[in-house]
Short mmCIF file of C-alpha atoms in Angstrom, two decimals:
data_model
loop_
_atom_site.label_atom_id
_atom_site.label_comp_id
_atom_site.label_asym_id
_atom_site.label_seq_id
_atom_site.Cartn_x
_atom_site.Cartn_y
_atom_site.Cartn_z
CA UNK A 721 -6.58 55.02 26.80
CA UNK A 722 -5.00 58.15 27.06
CA UNK A 723 -7.96 59.51 29.18
CA UNK A 724 -7.34 56.63 31.63
CA UNK A 725 -3.52 56.88 31.50
CA UNK A 726 -3.63 60.62 32.61
CA UNK A 727 -6.22 60.13 35.59
CA UNK A 728 -3.63 57.06 36.58
CA UNK A 729 -1.02 59.64 36.32
CA UNK A 730 -2.65 61.86 38.45
CA UNK A 731 -3.17 59.61 41.57
CA UNK A 732 -0.11 57.66 41.20
CA UNK A 733 2.12 61.32 41.46
CA UNK A 734 0.11 62.83 44.38
CA UNK A 735 2.55 63.15 47.00
CA UNK A 736 5.52 61.30 45.11
CA UNK A 737 8.63 62.86 45.78
CA UNK A 738 10.49 60.88 42.47
CA UNK A 739 9.44 58.95 40.07
CA UNK A 740 12.31 56.56 38.41
CA UNK A 741 11.76 57.03 35.44
CA UNK A 742 8.94 58.55 34.64
CA UNK A 743 9.05 57.73 30.82
CA UNK A 744 9.20 54.09 32.07
CA UNK A 745 6.19 54.38 34.30
CA UNK A 746 4.37 55.82 31.44
CA UNK A 747 5.45 52.58 28.97
CA UNK A 748 4.40 50.15 31.81
CA UNK A 749 1.18 51.90 32.51
CA UNK A 750 0.56 52.08 28.62
CA UNK A 751 1.28 48.14 28.27
CA UNK A 752 -0.87 47.68 31.26
CA UNK A 753 -3.89 48.73 29.99
CA UNK A 754 -3.24 47.88 26.32
CA UNK A 755 -3.15 44.28 27.35
CA UNK A 756 -5.43 44.55 30.56
CA UNK A 757 -2.83 43.10 32.59
CA UNK A 758 -2.27 45.14 36.40
CA UNK A 759 1.27 45.84 37.40
CA UNK A 760 2.99 44.22 40.15
CA UNK A 761 3.68 47.15 42.70
CA UNK A 762 5.95 46.41 45.52
CA UNK A 763 6.81 47.78 49.03
CA UNK A 764 8.68 45.64 52.04
CA UNK A 765 8.70 45.81 55.33
CA UNK A 766 11.15 45.05 58.23
CA UNK A 767 9.25 44.09 61.20
CA UNK A 768 12.16 45.14 63.65
CA UNK A 769 8.85 46.45 65.71
CA UNK A 770 5.55 45.14 66.31
CA UNK A 771 3.44 48.13 65.49
CA UNK A 772 3.68 50.68 62.68
CA UNK A 773 2.96 53.99 62.81
CA UNK A 774 1.58 57.18 60.59
CA UNK A 775 4.99 57.42 59.29
CA UNK A 776 4.49 53.81 57.62
CA UNK A 777 1.44 53.87 56.34
CA UNK A 778 2.06 56.84 53.43
CA UNK A 779 3.37 53.90 51.47
CA UNK A 780 0.57 51.51 52.28
CA UNK A 781 -1.79 54.38 51.38
CA UNK A 782 0.10 54.88 48.17
CA UNK A 783 -0.33 50.74 47.64
CA UNK A 784 -4.47 51.02 48.33
CA UNK A 785 -4.40 53.73 45.31
CA UNK A 786 -2.85 51.34 43.06
CA UNK A 787 -5.21 48.76 43.89
CA UNK A 788 -8.41 50.78 43.29
CA UNK A 789 -6.33 51.29 39.88
CA UNK A 790 -6.72 47.96 39.35
CA UNK A 791 -2.64 47.07 40.01
CA UNK A 792 -1.57 43.77 42.33
CA UNK A 793 -0.32 45.14 45.74
CA UNK A 794 2.84 43.04 46.94
CA UNK A 795 4.18 43.35 50.63
CA UNK A 796 7.38 41.92 51.25
CA UNK A 797 7.41 40.94 54.99
CA UNK A 798 11.72 41.18 55.44
CA UNK A 799 11.90 37.91 57.89
CA UNK A 800 15.58 37.55 56.53
CA UNK A 801 16.47 41.18 55.92
CA UNK A 802 14.66 42.34 58.73
CA UNK A 803 17.45 40.18 60.76
CA UNK A 804 19.99 41.88 58.91
CA UNK A 805 18.34 45.58 59.45
CA UNK A 806 18.55 48.51 56.68
CA UNK A 807 21.25 50.48 57.39
CA UNK A 808 19.48 54.18 55.80
CA UNK A 809 19.67 56.53 57.39
CA UNK A 810 21.73 54.69 60.43
CA UNK A 811 25.15 56.36 61.66
CA UNK A 812 25.73 52.38 63.47
CA UNK A 813 24.98 49.45 62.64
CA UNK A 814 21.71 48.07 63.80
CA UNK A 815 21.12 45.60 66.59
CA UNK A 816 20.36 42.33 65.16
CA UNK A 817 16.83 40.50 65.87
CA UNK A 818 16.62 36.93 65.61
CA UNK A 819 14.28 35.15 63.45
CA UNK A 820 11.83 34.44 65.93
CA UNK A 821 11.68 37.95 67.03
CA UNK A 822 10.95 39.37 63.70
CA UNK A 823 8.07 36.78 63.30
CA UNK A 824 6.72 37.43 66.12
CA UNK A 825 6.92 41.31 65.26
CA UNK A 826 5.34 40.46 61.64
CA UNK A 827 2.18 38.85 63.03
CA UNK A 828 0.76 42.54 64.20
CA UNK A 829 2.43 43.99 61.03
CA UNK A 830 0.09 41.80 59.04
CA UNK A 831 -2.91 42.87 61.20
CA UNK A 832 -2.12 46.45 60.72
CA UNK A 833 -1.29 46.41 57.15
CA UNK A 834 -5.08 45.49 56.33
CA UNK A 835 -6.83 48.19 58.03
CA UNK A 836 -5.39 49.98 54.87
CA UNK A 837 -4.76 48.12 51.75
CA UNK A 838 -7.17 45.63 50.22
CA UNK A 839 -6.23 41.75 51.80
CA UNK A 840 -7.89 40.59 48.71
CA UNK A 841 -5.75 41.75 46.09
CA UNK A 842 -2.51 41.72 48.65
CA UNK A 843 -0.20 39.34 47.25
CA UNK A 844 2.15 38.74 50.72
CA UNK A 845 5.82 37.48 51.21
CA UNK A 846 8.08 37.00 53.34
CA UNK A 847 11.75 37.07 51.54
CA UNK A 848 12.83 33.69 53.22
CA UNK A 849 10.44 32.13 51.05
CA UNK A 850 13.66 32.67 48.34
CA UNK A 851 16.57 33.48 50.93
CA UNK A 852 16.52 30.46 53.29
CA UNK A 853 16.62 27.88 49.83
CA UNK A 854 19.94 29.46 48.80
CA UNK A 855 23.06 28.09 49.03
CA UNK A 856 26.52 29.32 49.62
CA UNK A 857 27.32 29.15 45.54
CA UNK A 858 24.18 31.43 44.78
CA UNK A 859 24.98 33.53 47.51
CA UNK A 860 27.91 34.32 46.39
CA UNK A 861 26.60 34.81 42.62
CA UNK A 862 23.79 37.32 44.54
CA UNK A 863 27.00 39.39 46.05
CA UNK A 864 28.86 39.21 42.37
CA UNK A 865 26.35 41.48 40.73
CA UNK A 866 27.65 44.95 42.48
CA UNK A 867 30.58 46.33 44.20
CA UNK A 868 32.02 47.80 47.34
CA UNK A 869 32.47 51.13 45.71
CA UNK A 870 28.62 50.82 44.63
CA UNK A 871 27.87 50.18 48.16
CA UNK A 872 30.01 53.29 49.67
CA UNK A 873 27.96 55.41 47.67
CA UNK A 874 25.52 55.74 50.07
CA UNK A 875 25.55 58.66 52.49
CA UNK A 876 25.11 56.92 55.38
CA UNK A 877 28.21 54.40 54.47
CA UNK A 878 30.45 56.98 53.17
CA UNK A 879 29.65 59.15 56.44
CA UNK A 880 30.56 56.23 58.37
CA UNK A 881 33.87 55.82 56.06
CA UNK A 882 34.65 59.48 56.64
CA UNK A 883 34.00 59.13 60.49
CA UNK A 884 36.11 55.70 60.97
CA UNK A 885 32.62 53.82 62.09
CA UNK A 886 32.46 50.25 61.59
CA UNK A 887 30.42 48.93 58.70
CA UNK A 888 29.16 45.27 58.66
CA UNK A 889 29.71 43.20 56.09
CA UNK A 890 26.34 41.93 56.38
CA UNK A 891 24.93 45.37 56.11
CA UNK A 892 26.49 45.56 52.66
CA UNK A 893 24.27 42.64 51.59
CA UNK A 894 20.91 44.70 52.55
CA UNK A 895 20.49 46.63 49.36
CA UNK A 896 21.31 43.49 47.64
CA UNK A 897 18.77 41.08 49.20
CA UNK A 898 16.02 43.97 48.95
CA UNK A 899 16.92 43.88 45.27
CA UNK A 900 16.89 40.12 44.75
CA UNK A 901 13.14 40.62 46.42
CA UNK A 902 12.12 42.07 43.25
CA UNK A 903 13.36 39.57 41.09
CA UNK A 904 11.70 37.10 42.84
CA UNK A 905 8.56 38.46 42.78
CA UNK A 906 8.78 40.44 39.38
CA UNK A 907 7.84 43.36 40.76
CA UNK A 908 6.60 46.37 37.98
CA UNK A 909 7.08 49.16 40.62
CA UNK A 910 8.29 49.31 43.92
CA UNK A 911 7.59 51.74 46.66
CA UNK A 912 9.88 53.52 49.44
CA UNK A 913 10.77 56.46 51.19
CA UNK A 914 13.06 59.12 50.01
CA UNK A 915 16.10 57.67 52.37
CA UNK A 916 15.57 53.99 50.78
CA UNK A 917 16.26 55.35 47.03
CA UNK A 918 19.35 53.88 47.20
CA UNK A 919 18.21 50.18 47.88
CA UNK A 920 15.40 50.79 45.30
CA UNK A 921 17.97 51.89 42.45
CA UNK A 922 19.93 48.86 43.51
CA UNK A 923 16.82 46.57 42.93
CA UNK A 924 16.64 48.19 38.83
CA UNK A 925 20.31 46.85 39.02
CA UNK A 926 19.89 43.60 40.06
CA UNK A 927 16.86 42.74 37.75
CA UNK A 928 18.59 43.71 34.87
CA UNK A 929 21.42 41.67 35.74
CA UNK A 930 18.69 38.52 35.78
CA UNK A 931 17.62 40.14 32.52
CA UNK A 932 14.19 41.49 33.41
CA UNK A 933 12.59 44.79 32.66
CA UNK A 934 13.68 46.91 35.71
CA UNK A 935 11.23 48.28 38.29
CA UNK A 936 9.78 52.09 38.36
CA UNK A 937 11.29 53.49 41.74
CA UNK A 938 8.52 55.84 43.25
CA UNK A 939 9.86 57.51 46.49
CA UNK A 940 7.73 59.16 48.88
CA UNK A 941 8.23 62.05 51.73
CA UNK A 942 8.99 60.90 55.39
CA UNK A 943 6.80 62.22 57.68
CA UNK A 944 7.96 64.13 60.44
CA UNK A 945 7.00 62.86 64.23
CA UNK A 946 4.75 64.72 66.92
CA UNK A 947 7.67 66.77 67.91
CA UNK A 948 7.49 68.33 64.62
CA UNK A 949 11.70 67.71 64.07
CA UNK A 950 12.97 64.08 63.60
CA UNK A 951 10.85 61.65 61.87
CA UNK A 952 8.33 59.44 63.35
CA UNK A 953 9.96 56.91 65.16
CA UNK A 954 9.16 54.61 67.66
CA UNK A 955 12.88 54.94 68.97
CA UNK A 956 12.18 58.44 69.61
CA UNK A 957 8.55 57.88 70.78
CA UNK A 958 7.45 60.74 68.70
CA UNK A 959 5.02 58.33 67.09
CA UNK A 960 1.28 57.88 66.59
CA UNK A 961 0.56 54.21 65.93
CA UNK A 962 -2.48 52.74 64.10
CA UNK A 963 -3.13 50.40 66.50
CA UNK A 964 -3.32 52.84 69.44
CA UNK A 965 -6.34 53.85 71.26
CA UNK A 966 -8.99 56.29 69.86
CA UNK A 967 -8.26 58.75 72.65
CA UNK A 968 -4.34 58.23 72.42
CA UNK A 969 -4.31 58.73 68.25
CA UNK A 970 -6.57 62.31 68.80
CA UNK A 971 -4.47 63.11 71.88
CA UNK A 972 -1.05 63.09 69.91
CA UNK A 973 -2.17 64.15 66.81
CA UNK A 974 -3.43 67.52 68.89
CA UNK A 975 -0.14 67.61 70.30
CA UNK A 976 1.87 68.06 66.58
CA UNK A 977 2.85 71.77 66.13
CA UNK A 978 0.64 73.76 63.97
CA UNK A 979 3.36 74.15 61.21
CA UNK A 980 2.35 70.15 60.59
CA UNK A 981 -1.88 70.07 60.48
CA UNK A 982 -1.04 70.60 56.38
CA UNK A 983 1.36 67.71 55.83
CA UNK A 984 -0.51 65.23 58.38
CA UNK A 985 -3.49 66.56 55.93
CA UNK A 986 -2.09 65.51 52.56
CA UNK A 987 0.07 62.58 53.80
CA UNK A 988 -1.94 60.53 56.40
CA UNK A 989 -5.91 61.53 55.95
CA UNK A 990 -8.12 60.22 52.77
CA UNK A 991 -9.58 63.21 52.01
CA UNK A 992 -9.59 64.80 48.81
CA UNK A 993 -6.78 67.47 46.78
CA UNK A 994 -10.14 69.86 47.05
CA UNK A 995 -10.89 69.52 50.53
CA UNK A 996 -7.42 69.73 51.46
CA UNK A 997 -6.95 72.94 49.87
CA UNK A 998 -10.04 74.61 51.27
CA UNK A 999 -8.37 73.33 54.71
CA UNK A 1000 -5.14 75.07 53.69
CA UNK A 1001 -7.18 78.34 52.66
CA UNK A 1002 -8.71 78.42 56.47
CA UNK A 1003 -4.96 77.40 57.73
CA UNK A 1004 -3.38 80.81 55.99
CA UNK A 1005 -6.23 82.88 57.16
CA UNK A 1006 -5.12 84.74 60.17
CA UNK A 1007 -8.68 85.03 61.77
CA UNK A 1008 -8.86 81.27 61.63
CA UNK A 1009 -7.82 79.09 64.87
CA UNK A 1010 -5.68 76.37 63.35
CA UNK A 1011 -7.02 74.49 66.77
CA UNK A 1012 -10.11 73.73 64.76
CA UNK A 1013 -8.41 72.19 61.74
CA UNK A 1014 -6.19 70.06 64.26
CA UNK A 1015 -9.27 68.60 65.55
CA UNK A 1016 -10.39 67.39 62.32
CA UNK A 1017 -7.32 66.01 61.52
CA UNK A 1018 -7.60 64.33 64.31
CA UNK A 1019 -10.83 63.08 63.78
CA UNK A 1020 -10.08 62.06 60.80
CA UNK A 1021 -7.32 59.69 61.63
CA UNK A 1022 -9.13 58.07 64.70
CA UNK A 1023 -12.45 57.36 62.09
CA UNK A 1024 -9.79 56.02 59.50
CA UNK A 1025 -8.44 53.52 61.99
CA UNK A 1026 -11.48 52.67 64.59
CA UNK A 1027 -14.68 54.35 62.94
CA UNK A 1028 -16.71 57.23 63.12
CA UNK A 1029 -18.40 56.60 66.62
CA UNK A 1030 -15.15 56.57 67.85
CA UNK A 1031 -13.67 59.43 66.52
CA UNK A 1032 -16.77 61.43 67.45
CA UNK A 1033 -16.09 59.97 71.36
CA UNK A 1034 -12.24 60.72 71.28
CA UNK A 1035 -13.29 64.49 69.97
CA UNK A 1036 -16.12 64.95 72.96
CA UNK A 1037 -13.51 63.62 75.50
CA UNK A 1038 -10.71 65.62 74.42
CA UNK A 1039 -12.87 68.77 74.64
CA UNK A 1040 -14.04 67.76 77.97
CA UNK A 1041 -10.60 67.39 79.08
CA UNK A 1042 -8.33 69.80 77.56
CA UNK A 1043 -11.33 72.81 76.63
CA UNK A 1044 -13.31 72.38 79.71
CA UNK A 1045 -11.03 71.04 82.19
CA UNK A 1046 -13.25 68.45 83.02
CA UNK A 1047 -12.53 64.70 84.12
CA UNK A 1048 -13.19 61.73 81.87
CA UNK A 1049 -16.26 60.08 82.45
CA UNK A 1050 -14.42 56.63 82.60
CA UNK A 1051 -10.77 55.93 83.88
CA UNK A 1052 -9.47 52.93 85.79
CA UNK A 1053 -9.32 53.06 89.56
CA UNK A 1054 -6.52 51.09 91.36
CA UNK A 1055 -6.11 50.48 95.28
CA UNK A 1056 -2.97 51.04 96.84
CA UNK A 1057 -1.64 51.26 100.57
CA UNK A 1058 1.69 52.10 102.15
CA UNK A 1059 2.25 51.54 105.96
CA UNK A 1060 3.13 55.06 106.49
CA UNK A 1061 -0.20 56.54 104.71
CA UNK A 1062 1.69 58.32 101.99
CA UNK A 1063 3.64 56.89 99.07
CA UNK A 1064 6.81 59.53 97.71
CA UNK A 1065 5.82 60.69 94.07
CA UNK A 1066 8.42 58.46 92.63
CA UNK A 1067 7.11 55.21 94.13
CA UNK A 1068 3.51 56.55 93.65
CA UNK A 1069 4.30 56.50 89.86
CA UNK A 1070 5.37 53.36 89.89
CA UNK A 1071 3.24 51.76 92.03
CA UNK A 1072 0.17 53.18 89.21
CA UNK A 1073 2.04 51.78 86.31
CA UNK A 1074 2.31 55.52 85.06
CA UNK A 1075 6.34 55.12 85.11
CA UNK A 1076 8.06 52.06 84.73
CA UNK A 1077 11.54 53.04 86.11
CA UNK A 1078 12.56 55.57 89.01
CA UNK A 1079 14.43 57.50 86.20
CA UNK A 1080 11.34 57.55 83.90
CA UNK A 1081 9.14 58.94 87.03
CA UNK A 1082 11.74 62.01 87.95
CA UNK A 1083 11.96 62.35 84.09
CA UNK A 1084 8.18 63.01 83.96
CA UNK A 1085 8.08 65.15 87.23
CA UNK A 1086 10.93 67.39 85.89
CA UNK A 1087 8.64 68.04 82.45
CA UNK A 1088 5.56 69.01 84.39
CA UNK A 1089 3.44 66.04 82.98
CA UNK A 1090 2.23 64.75 86.54
CA UNK A 1091 -0.80 66.08 88.38
CA UNK A 1092 -2.92 65.04 91.24
CA UNK A 1093 -6.30 66.12 91.69
CA UNK A 1094 -5.39 69.17 88.60
CA UNK A 1095 -2.34 70.33 90.71
CA UNK A 1096 1.03 70.35 88.94
CA UNK A 1097 3.93 68.25 91.00
CA UNK A 1098 6.93 69.35 89.91
CA UNK A 1099 8.90 68.95 93.37
CA UNK A 1100 10.83 65.29 93.66
CA UNK A 1101 10.18 65.03 97.29
CA UNK A 1102 6.36 65.12 96.87
CA UNK A 1103 4.67 63.20 99.15
CA UNK A 1104 1.24 62.20 98.31
CA UNK A 1105 -1.25 61.40 101.52
CA UNK A 1106 -3.21 58.07 101.09
CA UNK A 1107 -6.27 59.41 103.40
CA UNK A 1108 -8.36 59.92 100.43
CA UNK A 1109 -8.97 59.53 97.53
CA UNK A 1110 -7.12 60.98 94.56
CA UNK A 1111 -7.22 61.74 90.13
CA UNK A 1112 -3.58 61.26 89.12
CA UNK A 1113 -3.07 62.32 85.79
CA UNK A 1114 0.37 62.07 83.46
CA UNK A 1115 0.53 63.22 80.49
CA UNK A 1116 -2.83 62.52 78.87
CA UNK A 1117 -3.57 59.07 81.42
CA UNK A 1118 -5.96 59.49 84.17
CA UNK A 1119 -6.33 56.57 86.98
CA UNK A 1120 -8.13 57.52 90.05
CA UNK A 1121 -6.68 56.25 93.37
CA UNK A 1122 -8.21 54.87 96.34
CA UNK A 1123 -6.32 54.25 99.52
CA UNK A 1124 -6.76 50.75 101.27
CA UNK A 1125 -7.76 51.86 104.41
#
């Protein structure tokens, strides 16, 4: 049993920031092995957007590891907490979503979850299963299990108080609701990002109030986005979505700073520790080009969320487009017309769907992201002739424009 315990701890501790408290984790694992009863390992997600990205997968991958160790993964879809909005790391109140909006987002969430976790070994619960049935007396009793002073220990709340920024009363309920989720499903362990630490510890307090053995808290790192500065987020546009096309995943991965290659391998890939150490050694060698390891990273990520064939094709297309400066073999074709026989660059980008608004079109031009037949367009007053067909490239997207005569 000792060897089995050590093997489990080795897997569980990989990439973990904190385990609180670690001696309780050891005790729970020992009991699980002795009684041959799997631990219940929880992670919650609020579907505030329709897609998940690589940052979300760090916790999901850890859940999968627990499954492979024989434990039960429990996904909580926060249809009620999602309407409140997690205040973690926020300097202002989140916009509130309707229940319909949250439920619509959850449909794609679940589809994407099961690209990573084993569906056959996963319990899925919506926290509306219990919150929708609570009467006001039960809500008051739940709210009495902690204090305003405890809630204001949060860095984000204390900062808002200091800066005289508003805090909604409903926001104070969020950690309590997340904590009650752990009571409802009898969690032994809860996984969350480092910024979730406060919420996860409140859950221990709520469980103890319900005379339960409190859960062990396991925090995981937050993944930086493709800009190399801010955390990965759809709101900042620096994300790699797991449901994106192979080409998008490969191209976005190739855009990350070299300083993040190792971190992405560690947190987002399936490679063994031995393989990762070999990559670390290569990256530390000044004679080695980090581009090759970045291509391997991009290939690995496409393989995980698509397949090997798609990964090979995405790599080959990237090399053709950006190394050999060749056009992709396949690209959409769009026919457009203009009475004057030409279009301004802003209208061209909007007509082809490369920009959703005039302001976005100007931003793309100003950033140097627009090329026509391989020539960069940097002037806002550029007029494009529609006498002949041409290839429009914006970022990593291509379209062949064919004039209507």
